[in-house]
CSV table of C-alpha atoms in Angstrom, one decimal:
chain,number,residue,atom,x,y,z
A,253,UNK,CA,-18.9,-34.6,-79.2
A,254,UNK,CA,-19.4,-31.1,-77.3
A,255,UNK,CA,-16.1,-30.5,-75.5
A,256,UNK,CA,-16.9,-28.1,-72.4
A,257,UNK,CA,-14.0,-26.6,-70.8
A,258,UNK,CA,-13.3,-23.1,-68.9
A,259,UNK,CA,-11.0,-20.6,-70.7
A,260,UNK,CA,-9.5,-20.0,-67.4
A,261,UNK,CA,-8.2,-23.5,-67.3
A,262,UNK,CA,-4.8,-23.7,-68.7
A,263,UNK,CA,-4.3,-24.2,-72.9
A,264,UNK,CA,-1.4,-26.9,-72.9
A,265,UNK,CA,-3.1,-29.4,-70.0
A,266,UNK,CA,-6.1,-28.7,-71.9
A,267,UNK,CA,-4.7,-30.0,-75.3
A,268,UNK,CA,-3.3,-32.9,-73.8
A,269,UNK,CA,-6.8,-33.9,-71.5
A,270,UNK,CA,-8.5,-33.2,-75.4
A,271,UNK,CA,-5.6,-35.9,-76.9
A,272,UNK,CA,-6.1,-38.3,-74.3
A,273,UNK,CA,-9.6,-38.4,-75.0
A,274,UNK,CA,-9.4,-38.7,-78.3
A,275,UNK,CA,-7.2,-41.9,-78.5
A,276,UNK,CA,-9.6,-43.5,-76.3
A,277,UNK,CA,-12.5,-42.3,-78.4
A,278,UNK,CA,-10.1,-43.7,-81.3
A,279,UNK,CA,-9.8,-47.1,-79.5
A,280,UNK,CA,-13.6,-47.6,-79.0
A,281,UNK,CA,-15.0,-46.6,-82.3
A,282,UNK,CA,-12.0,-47.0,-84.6
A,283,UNK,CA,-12.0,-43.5,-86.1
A,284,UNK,CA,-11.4,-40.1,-84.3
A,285,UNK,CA,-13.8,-38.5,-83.0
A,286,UNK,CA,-15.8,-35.0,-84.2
A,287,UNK,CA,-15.8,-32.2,-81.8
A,288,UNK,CA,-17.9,-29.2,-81.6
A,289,UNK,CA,-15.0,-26.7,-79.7
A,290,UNK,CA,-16.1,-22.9,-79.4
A,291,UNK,CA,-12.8,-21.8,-79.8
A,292,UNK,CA,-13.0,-23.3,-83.4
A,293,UNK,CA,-16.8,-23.6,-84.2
A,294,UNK,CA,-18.6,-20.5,-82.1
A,295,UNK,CA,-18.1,-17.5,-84.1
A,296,UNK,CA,-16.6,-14.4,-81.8
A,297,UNK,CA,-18.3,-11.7,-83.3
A,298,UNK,CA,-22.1,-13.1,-82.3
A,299,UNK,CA,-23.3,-11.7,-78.7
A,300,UNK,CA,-23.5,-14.0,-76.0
A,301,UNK,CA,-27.3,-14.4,-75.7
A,302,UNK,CA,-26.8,-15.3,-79.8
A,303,UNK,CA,-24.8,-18.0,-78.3
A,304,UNK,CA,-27.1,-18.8,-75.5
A,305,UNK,CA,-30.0,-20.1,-78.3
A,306,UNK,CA,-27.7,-21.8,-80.2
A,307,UNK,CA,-26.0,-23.8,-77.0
A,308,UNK,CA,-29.1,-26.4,-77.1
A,309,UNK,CA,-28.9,-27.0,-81.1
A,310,UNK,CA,-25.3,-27.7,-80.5
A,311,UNK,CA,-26.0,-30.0,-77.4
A,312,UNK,CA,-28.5,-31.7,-79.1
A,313,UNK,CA,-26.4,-32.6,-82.4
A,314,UNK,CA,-23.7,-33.8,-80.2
A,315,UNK,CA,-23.7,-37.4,-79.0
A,316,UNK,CA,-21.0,-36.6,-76.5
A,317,UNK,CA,-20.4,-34.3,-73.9
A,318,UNK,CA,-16.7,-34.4,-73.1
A,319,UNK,CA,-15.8,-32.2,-69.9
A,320,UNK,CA,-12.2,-31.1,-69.7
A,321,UNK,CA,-12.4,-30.8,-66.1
A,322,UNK,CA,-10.0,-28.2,-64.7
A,323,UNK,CA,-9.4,-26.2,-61.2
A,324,UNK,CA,-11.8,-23.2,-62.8
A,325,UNK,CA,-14.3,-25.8,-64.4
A,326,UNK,CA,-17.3,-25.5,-61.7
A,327,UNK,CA,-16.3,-21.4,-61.0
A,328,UNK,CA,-17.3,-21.0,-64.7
A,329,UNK,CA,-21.1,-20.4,-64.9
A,330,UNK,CA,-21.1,-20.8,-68.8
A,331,UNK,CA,-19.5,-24.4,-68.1
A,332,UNK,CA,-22.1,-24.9,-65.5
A,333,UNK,CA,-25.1,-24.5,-67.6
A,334,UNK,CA,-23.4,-26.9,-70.5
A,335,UNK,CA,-23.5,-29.4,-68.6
A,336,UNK,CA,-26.7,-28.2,-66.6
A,337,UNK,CA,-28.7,-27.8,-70.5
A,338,UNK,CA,-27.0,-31.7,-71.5
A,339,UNK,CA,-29.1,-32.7,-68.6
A,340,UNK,CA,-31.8,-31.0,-69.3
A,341,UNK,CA,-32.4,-31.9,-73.0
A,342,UNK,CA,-32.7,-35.3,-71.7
A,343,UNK,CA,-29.1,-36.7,-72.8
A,344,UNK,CA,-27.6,-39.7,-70.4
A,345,UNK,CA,-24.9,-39.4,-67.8
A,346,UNK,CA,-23.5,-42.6,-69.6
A,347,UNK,CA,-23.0,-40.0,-72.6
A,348,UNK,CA,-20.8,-37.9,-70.3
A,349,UNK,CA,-16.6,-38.2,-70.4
A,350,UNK,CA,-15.3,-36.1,-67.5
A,351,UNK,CA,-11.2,-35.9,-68.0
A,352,UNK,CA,-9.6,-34.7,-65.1
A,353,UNK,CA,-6.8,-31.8,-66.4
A,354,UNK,CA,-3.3,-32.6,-65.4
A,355,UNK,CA,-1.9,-29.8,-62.8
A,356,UNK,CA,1.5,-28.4,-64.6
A,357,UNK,CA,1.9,-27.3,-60.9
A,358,UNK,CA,2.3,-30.6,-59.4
A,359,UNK,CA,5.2,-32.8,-59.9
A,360,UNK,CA,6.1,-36.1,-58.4
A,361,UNK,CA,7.4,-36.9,-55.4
């Protein structure tokens, strides 16, 4: 699975979107899940365009695209044109897990 997500968005509510995912994933299929993160996969050295021809190679191996969906998600160009280039390459909707980031702001009533 690609995971898409904004570095904006906050690290813990991301972590815990990414968990929840996977024990569902876990559920489903009966294993975990492998996930294509940039934060552990992209190397930080490469220029951005060098990331740019590699984004449909890593789309295309992936048959997931999990979108940790946060309040800077659709600000965030690069998250835009993930999800834009999924489309594009011909993957289904159906292939697509949006999970909705908790807001650490919010608390019950």
């Amino acid at each position: 699975a690609y995971v898409s997500h904004s570095w904006a968005d906050d690290p813990e509510a991301k972590w815990e979107a990414l968990q929840r995912w996977r024990s569902h994933f876990e559920l489903q299929h009966g294993r975990p899940p492998r996930c294509w993160i940039d934060k552990f996969c992209a190397d930080a050295t490469v220029a951005v365009d060098e990331h740019l021809a590699a984004l449909a190679i890593n789309l295309v191996a992936s048959e997931r695209l999990v979108v940790l969906a946060g309040p800077t998600f659709v600000e965030r160009s690069w998250c835009l044109l993930e999800v834009w280039m999924w489309m594009q390459l011909g993957a289904s909707p159906d292939n697509v897990d949006v999970v909705v980031l908790s807001d650490p702001e919010v608390t019950a009533a």
